[in-house]
Coordinates of C-alpha atoms and ligand atoms in Angstrom, one line a residue:
M30 CA -134.3 18.1 -34.6
Q31 CA -131.3 15.9 -36.1
F32 CA -128.6 15.7 -33.5
S33 CA -126.3 16.6 -35.8
E34 CA -127.8 20.1 -36.8
L35 CA -127.1 20.7 -32.9
A36 CA -123.7 19.4 -32.9
A37 CA -122.9 21.6 -36.1
V38 CA -123.8 24.5 -34.0
F39 CA -121.9 23.6 -31.0
E40 CA -119.0 23.4 -33.4
K41 CA -119.5 27.0 -34.9
L42 CA -120.0 28.3 -31.3
E43 CA -116.5 26.9 -30.1
G44 CA -115.0 28.3 -33.2
T45 CA -115.7 32.1 -32.3
A46 CA -115.1 34.2 -29.0
S47 CA -117.4 37.0 -30.2
R48 CA -120.6 37.3 -28.1
L49 CA -122.6 38.9 -30.8
E50 CA -121.8 36.1 -33.2
M51 CA -122.5 33.4 -30.5
T52 CA -126.1 35.2 -30.0
A53 CA -126.4 35.3 -33.8
I54 CA -125.8 31.3 -34.1
L55 CA -127.9 30.5 -31.3
A56 CA -130.8 33.1 -32.2
A57 CA -130.8 30.9 -36.0
L58 CA -130.6 27.7 -33.9
F59 CA -133.9 28.7 -32.3
T60 CA -135.8 29.5 -35.4
K61 CA -135.1 26.1 -36.4
M62 CA -136.6 24.2 -33.3
D63 CA -139.8 22.2 -33.5
R64 CA -142.0 23.2 -30.7
G65 CA -141.2 21.6 -27.4
E66 CA -137.7 21.4 -28.2
A67 CA -136.7 24.4 -26.9
E68 CA -136.1 23.0 -23.1
R69 CA -133.9 20.5 -24.0
I70 CA -132.0 22.2 -26.6
V71 CA -131.3 25.0 -23.9
Y72 CA -130.0 22.7 -21.5
L73 CA -128.1 21.2 -23.5
C74 CA -126.4 24.4 -24.8
Q75 CA -125.8 25.0 -20.8
G76 CA -123.6 21.7 -20.9
S77 CA -126.3 20.1 -18.8
I78 CA -129.7 18.2 -18.7
A79 CA -131.6 19.9 -16.0
P80 CA -131.0 23.3 -14.2
A81 CA -127.9 23.9 -12.1
Y82 CA -129.9 23.5 -8.8
E83 CA -131.1 20.0 -9.7
G84 CA -127.4 19.2 -9.4
I85 CA -127.7 16.7 -11.9
D86 CA -124.5 14.8 -13.1
L87 CA -124.2 12.4 -15.7
G88 CA -121.8 10.4 -13.2
V89 CA -119.5 9.0 -16.1
G90 CA -115.9 9.4 -15.6
E91 CA -112.9 9.4 -18.0
K92 CA -112.4 5.7 -17.2
F93 CA -115.5 4.7 -18.6
V94 CA -115.9 7.1 -21.6
I95 CA -112.4 5.5 -22.4
E96 CA -113.8 2.1 -22.4
A97 CA -116.8 3.2 -24.5
I98 CA -114.6 5.0 -27.1
A99 CA -112.6 1.6 -27.3
L100 CA -115.9 -0.5 -27.7
S101 CA -117.5 1.6 -30.3
S102 CA -114.3 2.4 -32.1
G103 CA -113.0 -1.1 -32.3
Q104 CA -109.5 -0.1 -30.5
T105 CA -108.0 -1.4 -27.5
R106 CA -108.0 0.5 -24.3
P107 CA -104.6 1.0 -24.2
N108 CA -104.7 2.5 -27.9
V109 CA -107.2 4.8 -26.8
E110 CA -105.3 5.9 -23.4
R111 CA -102.4 6.7 -25.7
E112 CA -104.2 9.0 -27.8
Y113 CA -105.7 10.8 -24.8
K114 CA -102.3 11.3 -23.7
R115 CA -101.3 12.8 -26.8
M116 CA -104.1 14.9 -27.6
G117 CA -105.5 15.9 -24.1
D118 CA -109.2 15.6 -25.0
L119 CA -111.3 12.8 -25.2
G120 CA -113.6 14.5 -27.7
L121 CA -111.0 14.7 -30.0
V122 CA -109.8 11.3 -29.4
A123 CA -113.3 10.0 -30.3
E124 CA -113.4 12.0 -33.5
K125 CA -110.5 10.7 -34.7
L126 CA -110.6 6.9 -34.0
L127 CA -114.5 6.9 -34.8
Q128 CA -113.1 8.4 -38.3
K129 CA -111.2 5.1 -39.0
K130 CA -114.5 3.3 -38.4
A131 CA -116.7 5.5 -40.3
Q132 CA -114.8 5.3 -43.3
M133 CA -114.8 1.4 -43.2
S134 CA -118.7 1.1 -42.4
L135 CA -119.9 4.3 -44.1
C136 CA -122.3 4.4 -41.3
T137 CA -124.7 7.5 -41.0
S138 CA -126.1 9.3 -37.8
E139 CA -129.8 8.6 -37.1
L140 CA -129.8 10.6 -33.6
T141 CA -132.1 13.2 -33.2
V142 CA -131.7 15.9 -30.5
A143 CA -134.6 13.8 -28.4
K144 CA -133.0 10.3 -28.4
V145 CA -129.7 11.9 -27.4
F146 CA -131.3 13.9 -24.4
E147 CA -133.1 10.7 -23.5
S148 CA -129.8 8.6 -23.1
F149 CA -128.4 11.6 -21.0
L150 CA -131.3 11.3 -18.6
R151 CA -131.0 7.5 -18.1
L152 CA -127.2 8.0 -17.8
A153 CA -127.8 10.1 -14.9
K154 CA -130.4 7.6 -13.7
L155 CA -128.2 5.1 -13.5
S156 CA -126.7 4.1 -10.0
G157 CA -125.7 1.3 -7.9
H158 CA -124.4 -2.1 -8.4
G159 CA -123.8 -2.7 -12.1
S160 CA -124.5 0.6 -13.4
Q161 CA -120.6 1.2 -14.6
E162 CA -121.5 -1.2 -17.2
G163 CA -124.6 0.0 -18.2
K164 CA -123.1 3.6 -18.6
I165 CA -120.4 2.2 -20.7
K166 CA -122.8 0.5 -22.9
S167 CA -125.2 3.2 -23.0
V168 CA -122.2 5.7 -24.2
A169 CA -121.1 3.3 -26.5
E170 CA -124.3 2.9 -28.3
L171 CA -124.9 6.4 -28.7
L172 CA -121.2 6.6 -30.5
N173 CA -122.1 3.9 -32.2
N174 CA -124.9 5.8 -34.0
A175 CA -123.1 9.1 -34.3
S176 CA -121.0 10.7 -36.8
V177 CA -117.6 11.8 -35.8
L178 CA -118.8 15.5 -35.2
E179 CA -121.6 14.2 -33.1
A180 CA -119.2 11.5 -31.3
K181 CA -117.0 14.4 -30.3
Y182 CA -119.4 16.4 -28.3
I183 CA -121.4 13.4 -27.1
V184 CA -118.2 12.4 -25.4
R185 CA -117.5 15.9 -24.1
F186 CA -120.6 16.4 -22.8
T187 CA -120.8 13.2 -20.9
L188 CA -117.8 14.1 -19.0
G189 CA -119.3 17.7 -18.4
K190 CA -116.6 19.3 -20.5
L191 CA -118.7 21.3 -23.3
R192 CA -116.9 24.4 -22.8
L193 CA -118.7 26.1 -25.7
G194 CA -118.2 29.7 -23.9
V195 CA -121.8 30.0 -24.0
G196 CA -123.1 32.0 -21.0
D197 CA -126.5 32.4 -19.7
P198 CA -126.3 36.1 -20.7
T199 CA -125.9 35.0 -24.4
I200 CA -128.4 32.4 -24.2
L201 CA -130.9 35.4 -23.1
D202 CA -130.0 37.8 -25.9
A203 CA -130.2 34.8 -28.3
L204 CA -133.9 34.3 -27.0
S205 CA -134.8 37.5 -27.4
T206 CA -133.2 38.2 -30.7
Y207 CA -135.4 35.5 -32.1
K208 CA -138.3 36.8 -31.2
A209 CA -137.7 40.4 -31.6
G210 CA -134.7 40.8 -33.8
D211 CA -132.8 42.5 -31.1
K212 CA -132.2 42.7 -27.3
S213 CA -135.2 44.5 -26.4
L214 CA -137.0 41.5 -24.9
R215 CA -133.8 40.7 -22.9
V216 CA -135.0 42.3 -19.4
K217 CA -138.2 40.8 -19.5
I218 CA -136.9 37.3 -20.0
E219 CA -134.2 37.7 -17.9
R220 CA -136.6 38.9 -15.0
A221 CA -138.3 35.6 -15.7
Y222 CA -135.0 33.6 -15.2
N223 CA -134.0 35.6 -12.1
L224 CA -137.6 34.4 -10.5
C225 CA -136.7 30.6 -10.7
S226 CA -132.9 30.0 -12.1
D227 CA -134.1 27.5 -14.7
L228 CA -133.4 28.9 -18.0
G229 CA -134.9 25.7 -20.2
Y230 CA -138.1 26.0 -18.4
V231 CA -138.4 30.1 -19.3
A232 CA -137.4 29.2 -23.0
R233 CA -140.5 27.0 -22.9
M234 CA -142.7 29.3 -21.6
F235 CA -141.5 31.8 -23.8
F236 CA -141.6 29.6 -26.8
E237 CA -145.3 28.7 -25.9
G238 CA -146.7 31.9 -24.6
G239 CA -144.2 34.7 -26.1
E240 CA -143.9 37.8 -24.2
V241 CA -147.0 37.9 -22.2
A242 CA -145.9 34.6 -20.7
V243 CA -142.8 36.0 -19.4
E244 CA -144.2 39.1 -18.4
K245 CA -146.7 37.3 -15.8
F246 CA -143.9 35.1 -14.6
K247 CA -144.1 34.5 -10.9
P248 CA -141.8 32.9 -8.2
A249 CA -143.0 29.5 -7.2
P250 CA -141.7 27.3 -4.4
L251 CA -139.1 24.7 -4.9
K252 CA -137.8 26.9 -7.6
P253 CA -134.9 29.0 -6.5
I254 CA -135.0 32.6 -7.0
R255 CA -131.6 34.0 -7.9
P256 CA -130.2 36.2 -5.1
A257 CA -130.6 40.0 -4.7
L258 CA -127.0 41.3 -4.0
A259 CA -125.5 44.5 -2.3
E260 CA -123.8 47.6 -3.9
R261 CA -121.0 49.2 -1.8
L262 CA -120.0 52.8 -0.5
P263 CA -117.3 53.6 1.5
T264 CA -119.0 55.9 4.2
A265 CA -122.3 55.6 6.5
E266 CA -122.7 59.3 5.5
E267 CA -122.8 58.2 1.4
I268 CA -125.3 55.3 2.4
Y269 CA -127.7 57.3 4.3
E270 CA -127.6 60.0 1.8
K271 CA -128.4 57.7 -1.7
I272 CA -131.0 55.9 0.2
A273 CA -132.8 58.4 1.9
K274 CA -133.6 60.6 -1.1
N275 CA -136.2 57.7 -1.8
S276 CA -137.8 58.1 1.5
E277 CA -140.3 61.0 1.8
Q278 CA -139.8 60.6 5.6
K279 CA -135.8 60.3 4.8
E280 CA -135.9 57.0 6.6
V281 CA -133.1 54.2 5.8
T282 CA -133.4 50.6 7.0
V283 CA -130.2 49.3 8.7
E284 CA -129.5 45.8 9.5
A285 CA -126.6 43.8 10.9
K286 CA -124.5 42.1 8.3
Y287 CA -124.5 38.6 9.5
D288 CA -121.6 36.4 8.4
G289 CA -122.5 32.9 7.9
L290 CA -124.5 31.0 5.6
R291 CA -127.1 32.3 2.9
M292 CA -129.9 30.5 2.9
Q293 CA -132.9 30.4 0.9
V294 CA -135.8 28.4 2.4
H295 CA -138.8 27.2 0.3
K296 CA -141.9 25.4 1.9
T297 CA -145.0 24.0 0.2
G298 CA -147.4 21.9 2.4
K299 CA -145.0 19.4 4.4
Q300 CA -141.9 20.0 1.6
V301 CA -139.4 22.2 2.7
E302 CA -136.2 23.0 0.3
I303 CA -133.3 25.3 1.2
F304 CA -130.8 26.5 -1.1
S305 CA -127.5 28.0 -0.7
R306 CA -126.3 31.4 -2.2
K307 CA -125.0 29.4 -5.2
L308 CA -128.4 27.8 -5.4
E309 CA -127.7 24.3 -4.6
R310 CA -129.8 22.3 -2.4
M311 CA -128.6 21.7 1.1
T312 CA -131.8 20.8 2.8
K313 CA -130.6 17.5 4.5
M314 CA -127.8 19.6 6.0
F315 CA -130.0 21.6 8.0
P316 CA -132.8 19.5 9.6
E317 CA -133.5 22.0 12.4
I318 CA -134.3 24.8 9.8
V319 CA -136.5 22.1 8.1
Q320 CA -138.4 21.8 11.3
A321 CA -138.8 25.4 12.2
A322 CA -139.8 26.2 8.5
L323 CA -142.6 23.3 9.0
E324 CA -143.6 24.9 12.3
I325 CA -144.2 28.5 10.4
N326 CA -147.9 29.1 10.3
A327 CA -148.1 29.3 6.0
K328 CA -148.8 26.9 3.4
E329 CA -146.3 28.1 1.1
F330 CA -143.4 30.7 1.4
I331 CA -139.9 31.6 0.2
L332 CA -137.6 33.4 2.6
E333 CA -134.3 34.4 2.9
G334 CA -131.6 34.7 5.7
E335 CA -128.1 34.2 6.9
A336 CA -127.8 31.2 9.5
L337 CA -125.4 31.2 12.3
A338 CA -124.5 28.8 14.6
Y339 CA -125.7 30.0 18.1
S340 CA -125.6 28.5 21.6
V341 CA -128.6 28.9 23.3
K342 CA -127.1 28.1 26.5
E343 CA -124.2 30.5 26.7
K344 CA -126.2 33.3 24.5
R345 CA -123.4 33.7 22.1
Y346 CA -122.8 33.1 18.5
F347 CA -120.2 30.7 17.3
S348 CA -117.2 31.8 14.9
F349 CA -118.2 31.6 11.1
Q350 CA -115.2 28.6 11.2
Q351 CA -117.8 27.1 13.7
T352 CA -120.8 27.5 11.8
I353 CA -119.6 26.4 8.2
Q354 CA -118.7 22.9 9.8
R355 CA -122.3 22.6 9.3
K356 CA -121.9 22.6 5.5
R357 CA -121.4 18.6 5.5
K358 CA -122.9 15.6 4.1
Y359 CA -122.1 13.4 7.0
G360 CA -122.6 13.4 10.9
V361 CA -125.1 15.8 10.4
E362 CA -127.3 15.1 13.4
A363 CA -124.4 15.2 15.9
M364 CA -123.3 18.4 14.2
S365 CA -126.6 20.0 14.5
K366 CA -126.7 19.3 18.4
E367 CA -123.1 20.8 18.7
F368 CA -123.7 23.8 16.3
P369 CA -127.3 24.5 16.0
L370 CA -128.3 27.0 13.7
R371 CA -130.5 30.4 14.2
L372 CA -131.5 31.9 10.7
F373 CA -131.9 35.7 10.7
A374 CA -134.8 36.1 8.3
F375 CA -134.3 39.1 6.1
D376 CA -136.9 38.9 3.5
V377 CA -139.8 37.0 2.1
L378 CA -139.9 36.6 -1.4
Y379 CA -143.4 34.8 -1.8
L380 CA -146.4 33.9 0.5
D381 CA -149.2 31.5 -0.5
G382 CA -149.5 32.3 -4.0
K383 CA -148.6 35.9 -3.8
D384 CA -145.2 37.2 -5.2
Y385 CA -143.3 39.5 -3.0
T386 CA -140.8 40.2 -4.9
Q387 CA -142.5 43.4 -6.7
I388 CA -143.7 44.6 -3.0
E389 CA -141.9 47.4 -1.3
Y390 CA -139.3 46.3 1.4
A391 CA -141.2 48.0 4.2
K392 CA -144.3 45.8 3.5
R393 CA -142.0 42.5 3.1
R394 CA -140.5 43.3 6.6
E395 CA -143.8 43.5 8.2
T396 CA -145.0 40.6 6.8
L397 CA -141.8 38.9 7.7
E398 CA -142.1 39.8 11.2
Q399 CA -145.6 38.7 11.5
L400 CA -144.5 35.1 9.9
V401 CA -141.5 33.9 12.2
K402 CA -142.7 36.1 15.3
K403 CA -143.3 33.1 17.3
N404 CA -140.4 30.9 15.9
K405 CA -137.3 30.5 17.9
T406 CA -135.0 28.7 15.2
I407 CA -135.8 31.3 12.6
V408 CA -136.1 34.9 13.9
A409 CA -136.4 38.1 12.0
S410 CA -132.7 40.0 11.3
D411 CA -132.0 42.8 13.6
Q412 CA -132.4 46.3 12.2
I413 CA -132.8 50.1 12.8
I414 CA -134.7 52.6 11.3
A415 CA -132.2 55.6 10.8
T416 CA -133.1 59.2 10.2
N417 CA -129.7 60.4 9.9
A418 CA -126.3 59.5 8.7
A419 CA -125.0 59.4 12.5
Q420 CA -127.2 56.9 13.4
V421 CA -126.3 54.5 10.5
E422 CA -122.5 55.3 11.9
K423 CA -123.5 54.1 15.2
Y424 CA -125.4 51.3 14.6
F425 CA -122.2 50.3 12.3
Q426 CA -120.0 50.8 14.9
K427 CA -122.3 48.7 17.7
C428 CA -122.2 45.9 15.1
I429 CA -118.5 45.8 14.4
A430 CA -118.1 45.8 18.3
E431 CA -120.5 42.7 18.5
G432 CA -118.4 41.2 16.2
L433 CA -120.4 41.3 13.2
E434 CA -119.0 41.9 9.6
G435 CA -120.8 45.0 9.2
I436 CA -124.1 46.5 8.0
I437 CA -126.8 46.3 5.3
A438 CA -128.4 49.6 4.3
K439 CA -131.7 48.9 2.7
D440 CA -134.4 51.1 0.6
M441 CA -137.6 50.8 2.2
A442 CA -139.5 51.5 -1.1
A443 CA -137.6 49.2 -3.2
P444 CA -138.8 45.7 -4.3
Y445 CA -136.5 42.8 -4.1
V446 CA -134.1 42.8 -7.1
A447 CA -133.7 39.3 -7.9
G448 CA -130.2 38.3 -9.7
A449 CA -128.7 41.7 -9.4
R450 CA -126.5 44.1 -7.7
K451 CA -128.5 47.4 -7.0
F452 CA -128.4 50.4 -4.6
A453 CA -131.6 48.7 -2.8
W454 CA -129.0 47.3 -0.5
I455 CA -125.8 48.8 0.2
K456 CA -123.1 47.1 2.4
L457 CA -120.6 48.7 4.8
K458 CA -117.9 46.1 6.3
K459 CA -115.1 46.8 8.8
S460 CA -112.1 48.2 6.9
Y461 CA -109.6 46.6 4.9
G462 CA -107.2 49.1 5.0
A463 CA -107.5 51.4 1.4
M464 CA -109.6 48.9 0.3
V465 CA -113.6 49.2 1.0
D466 CA -114.1 45.1 0.5
T467 CA -112.2 42.0 -0.5
V468 CA -112.3 40.6 -3.8
D469 CA -113.8 37.4 -5.1
V470 CA -111.5 36.0 -7.7
V471 CA -112.2 32.9 -9.9
I472 CA -108.8 30.8 -9.9
C473 CA -107.9 30.4 -13.9
G474 CA -104.3 28.9 -13.2
Y475 CA -101.6 28.4 -11.0
Y476 CA -97.9 28.4 -10.3
L477 CA -95.3 25.8 -9.0
G478 CA -93.5 26.5 -6.0
K479 CA -90.1 27.6 -5.7
G480 CA -87.6 28.0 -3.0
A481 CA -88.8 27.2 0.4
R482 CA -91.9 25.9 -0.8
E483 CA -90.5 23.4 -3.4
E484 CA -91.6 20.4 -1.5
F485 CA -95.0 21.5 -2.1
K486 CA -95.9 21.9 -5.7
F487 CA -98.3 24.6 -5.5
G488 CA -96.7 28.1 -5.4
G489 CA -99.4 30.6 -6.2
L490 CA -102.6 31.4 -8.3
L491 CA -103.8 33.3 -11.0
G492 CA -107.1 35.1 -10.2
A493 CA -109.7 36.5 -12.4
V494 CA -112.7 38.7 -12.1
L495 CA -116.1 38.8 -14.4
N496 CA -116.6 41.2 -17.1
E497 CA -120.4 41.3 -17.0
D498 CA -120.7 43.1 -20.1
T499 CA -118.7 40.6 -22.2
G500 CA -119.3 37.6 -20.2
N501 CA -115.3 37.1 -20.2
F502 CA -113.1 36.7 -17.2
E503 CA -110.3 39.2 -17.0
T504 CA -107.1 38.7 -14.7
I505 CA -106.3 40.9 -12.0
A506 CA -103.9 39.4 -9.5
R507 CA -101.2 36.7 -9.1
I508 CA -101.9 35.7 -5.6
G509 CA -98.8 34.2 -3.9
G510 CA -99.3 34.4 0.0
G511 CA -101.8 33.9 2.6
F512 CA -101.9 30.0 2.3
T513 CA -101.6 27.7 4.8
E514 CA -99.4 24.7 4.7
E515 CA -102.7 22.5 4.6
E516 CA -104.1 25.0 2.0
M517 CA -101.3 24.6 -0.4
V518 CA -101.6 20.9 0.0
N519 CA -105.3 21.1 -1.0
F520 CA -104.9 23.4 -3.6
E521 CA -102.3 21.2 -5.3
E522 CA -104.8 18.1 -5.2
M523 CA -107.6 20.4 -6.3
L524 CA -106.3 22.3 -9.3
E525 CA -104.4 19.1 -10.2
K526 CA -107.9 17.7 -11.3
I527 CA -109.0 20.6 -13.1
K528 CA -105.8 21.8 -15.0
T529 CA -106.3 22.2 -18.7
K530 CA -103.7 22.3 -21.4
E531 CA -105.2 25.4 -23.1
K532 CA -106.2 28.9 -21.5
P533 CA -110.2 28.6 -20.9
K534 CA -111.8 30.1 -23.7
K535 CA -113.8 32.9 -21.8
L536 CA -110.5 34.2 -20.0
L537 CA -108.5 37.1 -21.5
S538 CA -105.1 37.1 -19.9
D539 CA -101.8 38.0 -21.4
V540 CA -100.1 36.7 -18.2
V541 CA -99.3 32.9 -18.6
P542 CA -99.1 30.6 -15.3
D543 CA -97.4 27.3 -15.0
F544 CA -100.8 25.8 -15.6
W545 CA -104.2 27.0 -16.5
T546 CA -107.3 25.2 -15.1
E547 CA -110.8 25.3 -15.6
L548 CA -112.8 28.1 -14.1
K549 CA -114.2 26.4 -11.3
Y550 CA -113.3 27.6 -7.8
V551 CA -113.7 31.2 -6.1
I552 CA -111.3 32.5 -3.3
T553 CA -111.5 35.5 -1.5
V554 CA -108.5 37.8 -1.5
A555 CA -107.6 40.8 0.5
S556 CA -105.3 43.2 -1.1
D557 CA -103.6 46.6 0.1
E558 CA -105.3 48.8 -2.9
I559 CA -106.2 48.3 -6.4
T560 CA -103.5 49.8 -8.6
L561 CA -103.4 50.6 -12.6
S562 CA -101.0 47.8 -14.3
P563 CA -100.1 46.9 -17.6
M564 CA -100.0 43.5 -16.7
H565 CA -103.5 42.5 -16.2
T566 CA -106.6 42.9 -18.7
C567 CA -109.4 43.6 -15.9
G568 CA -111.0 46.8 -17.3
R569 CA -108.1 47.4 -19.5
V570 CA -108.2 50.5 -21.8
G571 CA -105.2 51.1 -24.1
D572 CA -102.3 49.3 -21.9
T573 CA -103.8 49.8 -18.6
G574 CA -105.8 47.3 -16.5
Y575 CA -106.4 47.2 -13.1
A576 CA -104.7 45.1 -10.4
L577 CA -104.4 43.8 -6.6
R578 CA -101.4 45.2 -4.7
F579 CA -100.1 42.6 -2.5
P580 CA -102.9 40.3 -2.8
R581 CA -103.4 37.3 -0.3
M582 CA -105.6 34.4 0.3
V583 CA -108.2 34.8 2.8
S584 CA -110.4 31.8 2.1
L585 CA -112.0 29.5 -0.7
R586 CA -115.6 30.9 -1.2
D587 CA -117.6 27.6 -2.1
D588 CA -120.6 29.1 -1.8
K589 CA -119.8 31.1 -4.9
G590 CA -119.4 29.7 -8.6
P591 CA -117.2 31.6 -11.6
E592 CA -120.4 33.9 -12.0
D593 CA -120.6 35.0 -8.3
A594 CA -116.8 36.6 -8.9
T595 CA -116.5 40.1 -8.0
T596 CA -116.8 41.9 -11.4
T597 CA -114.8 44.1 -13.7
N598 CA -117.2 47.3 -13.0
E599 CA -117.4 46.6 -9.1
I600 CA -113.3 46.7 -9.3
I601 CA -113.5 50.0 -11.1
E602 CA -116.2 51.4 -8.7
M603 CA -113.9 50.4 -5.7
Y604 CA -110.8 51.8 -7.1
E605 CA -113.0 55.2 -7.7
M606 CA -113.8 55.0 -4.1
Q607 CA -110.5 54.4 -2.9
R608 CA -109.2 57.3 -4.9
K609 CA -111.8 59.7 -3.4
G610 CA -110.7 58.2 0.1
K611 CA -107.2 59.6 -0.2
Ligands
ATP723 P1 -119.7 39.2 0.7 O1 -118.7 38.5 0.3 O2 -119.9 41.0 1.2 O3 -120.7 38.4 1.7 P2 -121.5 38.7 -1.4 O4 -120.9 38.8 -2.7 O5 -121.5 37.3 -0.7 O6 -120.8 39.3 -0.3 P3 -123.0 40.7 -1.1 O7 -124.3 40.8 -2.0 O8 -121.8 41.5 -1.4 O9 -122.8 39.0 -1.3 O10 -123.4 41.0 0.1 C1 -124.8 40.6 0.8 C2 -124.7 39.2 1.5 O11 -124.8 39.5 3.3 C3 -125.8 38.5 1.2 O12 -125.2 37.1 0.3 C4 -126.0 37.7 2.7 O13 -125.6 36.5 2.5 C5 -125.1 38.5 3.4 N1 -126.0 39.0 4.5 C6 -125.9 39.0 5.9 N2 -126.8 39.9 6.7 C7 -127.7 40.1 5.8 C8 -128.8 41.1 6.1 N3 -129.5 41.6 7.2 N4 -129.5 41.2 4.8 C9 -129.2 41.0 3.4 N5 -127.8 40.1 3.2 C10 -127.0 39.8 4.5

């Protein structure tokens, strides 16, 4: 496919906010693809050249792109910089400045999707001494061969700022629509995606082997599985009733809810990889977990657990603050001695060629216990089997008394529901007043300080939740409190880097903050209650949406991305629970 065709599709996608329309545009694009192009085109639509868990960054900063535009357009660097200041988007700058040159030279584009993709791959691989020169040259070369429209998207892509507003759910819908004419295949394709977190790879399998290929899909070591998530209910009683009805013996498994670092540990032969909740590779940070995984007697496995820093000598857990100190790139060895981790394994998803995600939890647990029996670092999570609600409540109180976060009750008959929040797992946390839980919001804008805070430029945040049905983000709170002075300084620095001139395309907001930001960071917010409000767009029907009353920042959640924020549906459920509790 010519790259110009893809650029034209990007332009169309950018011009619409309707998810239906985006789905139709993408489905039409898929019909034009050559065999073998699916993987690359899907990655490009995601604004990347590989699945997110590979963590590949083209590593080209604004400065280099400015240089490349100057080289290619024949303009001086200050000229390019001036235009950038004025337009605020280097993609638009490239489009404008290269227009002048195009008119002079009548050049036409010869770029194919394959060529552009290869160039991006080469860019990502360039590193070390002299690589900056190489990167500038590569981008300039691409721009020399590009039409103005192509240049706009090449520049934005290179900077990691494609911002088409297309999320993974839209791509999944489009793949289904392309083949079936509607969304009927979405569930099957999504299952495959949830089992490998690689949408390009799934698209390739789907294009090559059709429906059968995605149906037969099973997990494989080194490809992270999208994590199962827990629902909430307000009382031990409701939790017991909800799950026990699926069990002939009226039995419910109840586990301690550890508050540490969620890990998915993969092993194949002598290779171990550890993925975070956000599915980022963290292997190098946790040598003792790698060592423990190597000692487990199985050739291949994928297991999941929550890791806590644990003092073997004092026989006690360190605090969450101490545990998260282990998330670091440097000083790993010393830290692993000071705060050694213990992984509380709570699930096994794959073992020696067999997909365990389809198997009921009771059996998975048995296998897991066998697997970690002799290990001292990876141990099975604590659990009881409850046969009535009072036992659930008692165990909950015991966990809280031990300083844990609460409990997670599990349905013994349920499979592992990758990538979804289902009632197979239900959590109950220690009380947050009227609220059953804290809320994780995406920062979408910020305010400048007033009054006493004037010495800091930072004065508060605008937070949004994710509407899973539309893929949009909806505002729910202006968070003005709960920040330490250090956090305020950090936010000022962090947010300055991602502020944008315009409201993000996927954000619905009537509130206008002093600055908009890219949707990147997630924070945990506590509040007194959820109220109905005309201000915010969360779950809005008519003039009324949902808002948080007296919201205050608890912590930055860097193990979550925007797609992992609390959803609008969860807010509505929490509101209903709160109403019933009153
Ligand atoms: P939270 O903010 O409550 O941690 P979350 O959005 O990260 O929630 P949830 O699905 O709501 O995720 O809660 C499940 C989380 O609890 C898991 O991500 C996991 O990290 C943690 N956890 C701790 N102990 C267990 C356990 N025994 N079984 C399953 N998950 C556990």
